[in-house]
Amino acid sequence: MFAVYASEPNADDPLASLAVGDRPEPDVPDGWVTVNVKAASLNMHDIWTLRGVGIKPDQFPMILGCDGAGVLDDGTEVVLHSVIGDPEWRGEETLDPKRTLLTEKYQGTFADKVVVPKRNAIGKPAEMSFAEGAIMGTAWLTAYRMLFVKSGLRPGQTMLVQGASGGVSTALVQLGRAAGMRVWVTGRSEAKRDLAKQLGAHETFESGARLPERVDAVFETVGKATWSHSMKSLKPGGIIVVSGSTSGPDPSADLQRLFFLQLRVVGSTMGTRDELASLLEFVRLAGIRPQIGTELPLSEAKEGFRTMLEGDTAGKTVFTL
Ligand SMILES: NC(=O)c1ccc[n+]([C@@H]2O[C@H](COP(=O)([O-])OP(=O)(O)OC[C@H]3O[C@@H](n4cnc5c(N)ncnc54)[C@H](OP(=O)(O)O)[C@@H]3O)[C@@H](O)[C@H]2O)c1
């Protein structure tokens, strides 16, 4: 079948390991289903995989793609939850030490077909396109959990999103606006800040700019480049929710500020199947049209990877089949 995959780990030149071609049809274990993929979206995670981060060398070649939407053999339209847990685990899926994300152990969604445990295929709302469904399972689910499960923010409070045009950032802006938060965003260029405004941000600022007042919560995926600004932007007692560090981890955690102002720093990763179901329902009820910056046929995936590597995004990049 047709697929886009990582042929081998390549820390310095990830695009050199990106292959477009034929891969074997998947076997379908008991209790798993085949999803005929209609759309799948690109995440920074796919670039980490090409670099060999978070995947063992013996897992290559690996079909990329952590999330997607498609059709089961019986015609049911589904959105994929890409956290695959240990069947023996009891408790919250994201805390299962043996959990993996599609592409870490099992083949991903950038292919004609993907197989997943039956419970990982969730009914797609009829109002949602396949392309929109394909961006829910990773970036949007991560944003939903950061905002509604981890931050404790109430409608009417102020949130700062670091980064304007990324997949997680654009989801945070659209979800936060729909939920009644005051949404502030930093962006690296005027075009990116304009995009955040169009998506519902009340105010936008240049990266690192002094804010008119301190905020209740900061949402971080950037890391080193914005961390100190995030710490300085918080009200006493405020919270930073962090789910990524694209520009690298920050070795100086600003501990003095952390304890003196009684700040809270909370990690967040992906989300549960139930949270994904709630996200799909919230998007439907609130009438949100999730931001897709680029839509390309899967055969042209390389172009999408290149623009993400160059930081040239305007929301999610979706590949269609
Ligand atoms: N823990 C999890 O479950 C989880 C899930 C999804 C993603 N993540 C992580 O979250 C991060 C973002 O993922 P994504 O898919 O949203 O990536 P993306 O679409 O490529 O977005 C990257 C974002 O980072 C910002 N950025 C990058 N370098 C920056 C710098 N030097 N200074 C300021 N801003 C910078 C960009 O801001 P501008 O718009 O201003 O350029 C943009 O908003 C990645 O590290 C990813 O691995 C984690």
Coordinates of C-alpha atoms and ligand atoms in Angstrom, one line a residue:
M1 CA 0.0 0.0 0.0
F2 CA 1.0 3.6 -0.5
A3 CA 2.7 5.2 2.6
V4 CA 5.0 8.0 3.8
Y5 CA 7.6 6.6 6.3
A6 CA 10.8 7.1 8.1
S7 CA 13.4 4.8 6.6
E8 CA 16.0 5.3 9.4
P9 CA 16.8 7.7 12.2
N10 CA 18.6 10.8 11.1
A11 CA 19.3 13.3 13.9
D12 CA 20.9 16.0 11.7
D13 CA 18.9 15.9 8.5
P14 CA 15.5 14.4 9.2
L15 CA 14.0 15.1 5.7
A16 CA 16.8 12.8 4.2
S17 CA 15.1 9.8 6.0
L18 CA 11.6 10.7 4.7
A19 CA 10.5 8.1 2.2
V20 CA 7.4 8.0 -0.1
G21 CA 6.5 4.6 -1.5
D22 CA 5.2 1.1 -0.9
R23 CA 4.8 -0.6 2.5
P24 CA 3.2 -4.0 3.2
E25 CA -0.5 -4.2 4.0
P26 CA -1.0 -4.4 7.8
D27 CA -2.0 -7.6 9.7
V28 CA -5.1 -7.1 11.8
P29 CA -4.7 -8.6 15.4
D30 CA -7.8 -9.8 17.3
G31 CA -9.7 -6.9 18.7
W32 CA -8.2 -4.4 16.2
V33 CA -9.8 -2.7 13.2
T34 CA -8.6 -1.5 9.8
V35 CA -9.2 2.2 9.1
N36 CA -9.2 3.3 5.5
V37 CA -7.5 6.6 6.0
K38 CA -9.1 9.7 4.4
A39 CA -7.0 12.4 6.0
A40 CA -4.1 12.5 8.5
S41 CA -2.2 15.4 10.0
L42 CA 1.4 16.3 10.6
N43 CA 2.7 16.9 14.1
M44 CA 6.1 17.9 15.4
H45 CA 6.2 14.3 16.7
D46 CA 6.8 13.1 13.1
I47 CA 9.9 15.2 12.9
W48 CA 11.1 13.9 16.2
T49 CA 10.6 10.3 14.8
L50 CA 12.6 11.1 11.7
R51 CA 15.4 12.3 14.0
G52 CA 15.2 9.1 16.0
V53 CA 13.8 10.7 19.2
G54 CA 11.3 8.6 21.2
I55 CA 11.6 5.5 19.0
K56 CA 14.0 2.5 19.2
P57 CA 16.4 2.1 16.1
D58 CA 15.0 -1.4 15.5
Q59 CA 11.5 0.0 14.9
F60 CA 12.5 1.5 11.5
P61 CA 11.1 1.6 8.8
M62 CA 8.1 3.3 10.5
I63 CA 5.1 4.7 8.7
L64 CA 4.6 8.2 10.1
G65 CA 1.4 10.0 11.2
C66 CA 0.1 10.1 14.8
D67 CA -3.5 11.0 14.0
G68 CA -6.1 10.7 11.3
A69 CA -9.7 10.1 10.3
G70 CA -11.1 7.5 8.0
V71 CA -13.7 4.8 7.4
L72 CA -14.0 1.3 8.9
D73 CA -14.7 -1.6 6.5
D74 CA -18.4 -1.4 7.6
G75 CA -18.6 2.2 6.5
T76 CA -18.4 3.8 10.0
E77 CA -16.6 7.2 9.9
V78 CA -14.1 7.5 12.7
V79 CA -11.5 9.8 14.3
L80 CA -8.4 8.1 15.8
H81 CA -7.2 8.2 19.4
S82 CA -3.5 7.5 19.0
V83 CA -2.6 6.5 22.6
I84 CA -2.4 2.7 22.6
G85 CA -2.2 1.3 26.1
D86 CA -1.4 -2.0 27.7
P87 CA -4.6 -4.0 27.8
E88 CA -3.8 -5.0 31.4
W89 CA -3.4 -1.4 32.6
R90 CA -6.2 -0.1 34.9
G91 CA -6.4 3.6 35.3
E92 CA -6.0 6.8 33.3
E93 CA -4.5 5.9 29.8
T94 CA -2.0 8.7 29.7
L95 CA -0.4 7.4 33.0
D96 CA 0.1 3.9 31.6
P97 CA 3.9 3.5 31.6
K98 CA 3.6 1.0 28.7
R99 CA 1.5 3.3 26.5
T100 CA 2.7 4.2 23.1
L101 CA 1.7 6.7 20.5
L102 CA 1.1 5.5 16.9
T103 CA 4.5 5.6 15.2
E104 CA 6.4 4.7 18.3
K105 CA 5.7 1.0 18.2
Y106 CA 2.8 0.6 15.8
Q107 CA 2.7 1.9 12.2
G108 CA 1.2 5.3 11.7
T109 CA -1.6 6.9 9.7
F110 CA 0.3 8.3 6.6
A111 CA -0.9 5.3 4.5
D112 CA -3.9 3.9 2.7
K113 CA -4.7 1.9 5.8
V114 CA -3.8 1.8 9.5
V115 CA -4.8 -0.8 12.2
V116 CA -5.7 0.3 15.7
P117 CA -7.4 -1.3 18.7
K118 CA -11.2 -1.1 18.3
R119 CA -11.6 1.4 21.2
N120 CA -9.1 3.8 19.5
A121 CA -11.5 4.4 16.6
I122 CA -14.2 7.0 17.8
G123 CA -17.3 8.0 15.8
K124 CA -16.7 11.1 13.8
P125 CA -19.4 13.8 14.1
A126 CA -21.2 14.1 10.8
E127 CA -20.7 17.9 10.8
M128 CA -16.9 17.5 10.9
S129 CA -14.9 16.9 7.7
F130 CA -12.3 14.2 7.5
A131 CA -9.6 16.8 7.4
E132 CA -10.9 18.5 10.6
G133 CA -11.3 15.1 12.3
A134 CA -7.7 14.3 11.4
I135 CA -6.3 17.1 13.5
M136 CA -8.3 16.2 16.7
G137 CA -6.3 13.2 17.9
T138 CA -3.0 14.8 18.8
A139 CA -2.6 18.7 18.8
W140 CA -6.2 19.5 19.6
L141 CA -6.5 16.7 22.2
T142 CA -3.3 18.0 23.8
A143 CA -4.7 21.5 23.9
Y144 CA -8.0 20.4 25.3
R145 CA -6.4 18.6 28.2
M146 CA -4.0 21.5 28.9
L147 CA -6.9 23.9 29.0
F148 CA -9.8 22.0 30.5
V149 CA -8.2 19.2 32.6
K150 CA -4.9 20.7 33.8
S151 CA -5.1 24.5 34.0
G152 CA -8.1 25.0 36.3
L153 CA -8.8 28.2 34.4
R154 CA -12.4 29.7 34.6
P155 CA -14.2 31.6 31.9
G156 CA -13.3 35.3 32.2
Q157 CA -9.7 34.6 33.3
T158 CA -6.7 35.5 31.1
M159 CA -4.6 32.9 29.3
L160 CA -1.4 33.5 27.4
V161 CA -0.5 31.1 24.6
Q162 CA 3.2 31.1 23.6
G163 CA 3.5 30.8 19.8
A164 CA 0.7 31.8 17.4
S165 CA 0.7 29.5 14.4
G166 CA 1.5 26.1 15.7
G167 CA -0.9 23.2 15.8
V168 CA -1.3 23.1 19.6
S169 CA -1.3 27.0 19.8
T170 CA -4.0 27.5 17.3
A171 CA -6.1 24.9 19.0
L172 CA -5.6 26.6 22.4
V173 CA -6.7 29.9 20.9
Q174 CA -9.9 28.5 19.3
L175 CA -10.8 26.4 22.3
G176 CA -10.1 29.2 24.8
R177 CA -12.1 31.8 22.9
A178 CA -15.1 29.4 22.6
A179 CA -14.9 28.7 26.4
G180 CA -15.0 32.4 27.4
M181 CA -11.4 33.0 28.4
R182 CA -9.5 36.2 27.6
V183 CA -7.0 35.0 25.1
W184 CA -3.6 36.6 24.7
V185 CA -1.0 35.2 22.2
T186 CA 2.7 35.8 21.4
G187 CA 3.8 35.3 17.8
R188 CA 7.1 35.7 16.0
S189 CA 5.8 37.7 13.0
E190 CA 2.9 40.0 12.2
A191 CA 1.4 37.4 9.9
K192 CA 1.3 34.8 12.7
R193 CA -0.1 37.3 15.2
D194 CA -2.8 38.3 12.6
L195 CA -3.7 34.6 12.3
A196 CA -4.2 34.4 16.1
K197 CA -6.4 37.4 16.0
Q198 CA -8.6 35.9 13.2
L199 CA -8.9 32.7 15.3
G200 CA -10.2 34.7 18.3
A201 CA -7.2 36.1 20.3
H202 CA -8.3 39.3 22.1
E203 CA -4.7 40.6 22.1
T204 CA -1.4 39.6 20.5
F205 CA 2.2 40.5 21.3
E206 CA 5.6 40.1 19.9
S207 CA 7.5 37.1 21.4
G208 CA 9.0 38.3 24.7
A209 CA 7.1 41.6 24.9
R210 CA 6.1 43.0 28.3
L211 CA 2.4 42.4 28.8
P212 CA -0.1 45.1 30.0
E213 CA -0.8 42.9 33.1
R214 CA 0.1 39.5 34.4
V215 CA -2.0 36.5 33.4
D216 CA -3.7 33.6 35.3
A217 CA -2.3 30.9 33.1
V218 CA 0.4 30.4 30.4
F219 CA 0.3 27.6 27.9
E220 CA 3.8 26.5 26.8
T221 CA 5.0 24.3 24.0
V222 CA 8.0 26.4 22.9
G223 CA 10.4 25.8 25.9
K224 CA 13.7 27.5 26.2
A225 CA 13.0 30.5 23.8
T226 CA 9.9 31.6 25.8
W227 CA 10.2 30.0 29.3
S228 CA 11.6 33.0 31.1
H229 CA 8.9 35.2 29.6
S230 CA 6.2 32.7 30.7
M231 CA 7.5 32.8 34.3
K232 CA 7.6 36.6 34.3
S233 CA 4.1 36.9 32.8
L234 CA 2.3 35.0 35.6
K235 CA 0.3 36.4 38.4
P236 CA 1.2 35.2 41.9
G237 CA -0.4 31.8 42.3
G238 CA -0.7 31.4 38.5
I239 CA -0.1 28.3 36.5
I240 CA 2.1 27.3 33.5
V241 CA 0.8 24.2 31.7
V242 CA 3.6 22.8 29.5
S243 CA 3.3 20.0 26.9
G244 CA 6.3 20.6 24.6
S245 CA 9.7 22.3 24.3
T246 CA 10.2 22.8 20.5
S247 CA 13.1 25.2 21.0
G248 CA 14.8 22.9 23.6
P249 CA 14.4 22.4 27.3
D250 CA 15.4 25.3 29.7
P251 CA 18.1 24.3 32.2
S252 CA 17.3 27.4 34.3
A253 CA 13.9 26.8 35.8
D254 CA 13.8 30.2 37.6
L255 CA 13.3 28.5 40.9
Q256 CA 13.4 31.6 43.0
R257 CA 10.4 33.1 41.2
L258 CA 8.7 29.7 41.3
F259 CA 8.6 29.4 45.1
F260 CA 8.5 33.1 46.0
L261 CA 5.4 33.7 43.9
Q262 CA 4.0 30.2 44.6
L263 CA 3.7 29.5 40.9
R264 CA 2.7 26.1 39.6
V265 CA 4.2 24.3 36.7
V266 CA 2.2 21.4 35.4
G267 CA 3.0 18.9 32.7
S268 CA 0.5 17.6 30.2
T269 CA 0.6 14.9 27.6
M270 CA -2.0 13.9 25.0
G271 CA -5.4 13.0 26.5
T272 CA -7.7 10.1 27.2
R273 CA -10.2 8.5 24.9
D274 CA -13.0 10.1 26.9
E275 CA -11.4 13.5 26.6
L276 CA -11.1 13.1 22.8
A277 CA -14.9 12.2 22.7
S278 CA -15.6 15.4 24.8
L279 CA -13.4 17.5 22.5
L280 CA -15.3 16.3 19.4
E281 CA -18.6 17.1 21.1
F282 CA -17.3 20.6 22.3
V283 CA -16.1 21.4 18.8
R284 CA -19.5 20.4 17.4
L285 CA -21.6 22.2 20.0
A286 CA -19.6 25.4 19.8
G287 CA -19.6 25.4 16.0
I288 CA -15.8 25.7 15.9
R289 CA -14.1 25.3 12.5
P290 CA -10.7 24.0 13.4
Q291 CA -7.8 25.9 11.7
I292 CA -6.1 24.0 8.9
G293 CA -3.2 26.0 7.4
T294 CA -2.2 23.6 4.6
E295 CA -4.0 20.7 2.9
L296 CA -1.9 18.5 0.6
P297 CA -2.3 15.1 -1.1
L298 CA -0.3 12.6 0.9
S299 CA 2.0 12.1 -2.1
E300 CA 3.2 15.7 -1.6
A301 CA 3.9 15.2 2.1
K302 CA 7.6 16.2 1.8
E303 CA 6.5 19.8 1.2
G304 CA 4.4 19.8 4.4
F305 CA 7.4 18.5 6.4
R306 CA 9.7 21.1 5.0
T307 CA 7.4 24.0 5.9
M308 CA 6.9 22.7 9.5
L309 CA 10.7 22.3 9.9
E310 CA 11.1 25.9 8.7
G311 CA 8.5 27.1 11.2
D312 CA 6.3 28.3 8.3
T313 CA 3.0 27.0 9.7
A314 CA -0.5 28.7 9.8
G315 CA -2.3 26.0 11.9
K316 CA -2.4 22.3 11.2
T317 CA -1.0 20.6 8.0
V318 CA -3.3 17.9 6.7
F319 CA -2.5 15.2 4.1
T320 CA -5.5 13.7 2.2
L321 CA -5.9 10.4 0.4
Ligands
LIG1 N1 3.1 16.3 25.1 C1 2.2 16.0 24.1 O1 1.4 15.2 24.2 C2 2.4 16.9 22.8 C3 1.4 16.8 21.9 C4 1.5 17.7 20.8 C5 2.6 18.5 20.6 N2 3.6 18.4 21.6 C6 4.8 19.2 21.4 O2 4.4 20.6 21.4 C7 5.3 21.3 20.5 C8 4.5 22.1 19.5 O3 3.9 21.1 18.6 P1 3.1 21.6 17.3 O4 2.6 20.3 16.6 O5 2.1 22.6 17.7 O6 4.2 22.3 16.5 P2 4.1 23.4 15.3 O7 2.8 23.3 14.7 O8 5.3 23.2 14.5 O9 4.2 24.8 16.1 C9 5.4 25.2 16.7 C10 5.1 26.4 17.6 O10 6.2 26.8 18.3 C11 6.5 28.2 18.2 N3 7.9 28.4 18.2 C12 8.8 27.5 17.7 N4 10.1 28.0 17.9 C13 9.9 29.2 18.5 C14 10.8 30.1 19.0 N5 12.2 30.0 18.9 N6 10.4 31.2 19.7 C15 9.0 31.4 19.8 N7 8.1 30.5 19.4 C16 8.6 29.4 18.7 C17 5.8 28.6 17.0 O11 5.4 30.0 17.2 P3 5.1 31.0 16.0 O12 3.7 30.8 15.5 O13 5.2 32.3 16.7 O14 6.1 30.8 15.0 C18 4.6 27.7 16.9 O15 3.5 28.2 17.6 C19 6.3 20.3 19.9 O16 7.5 20.3 20.6 C20 5.6 19.0 20.1 O17 6.5 17.9 20.3 C21 3.5 17.6 22.7

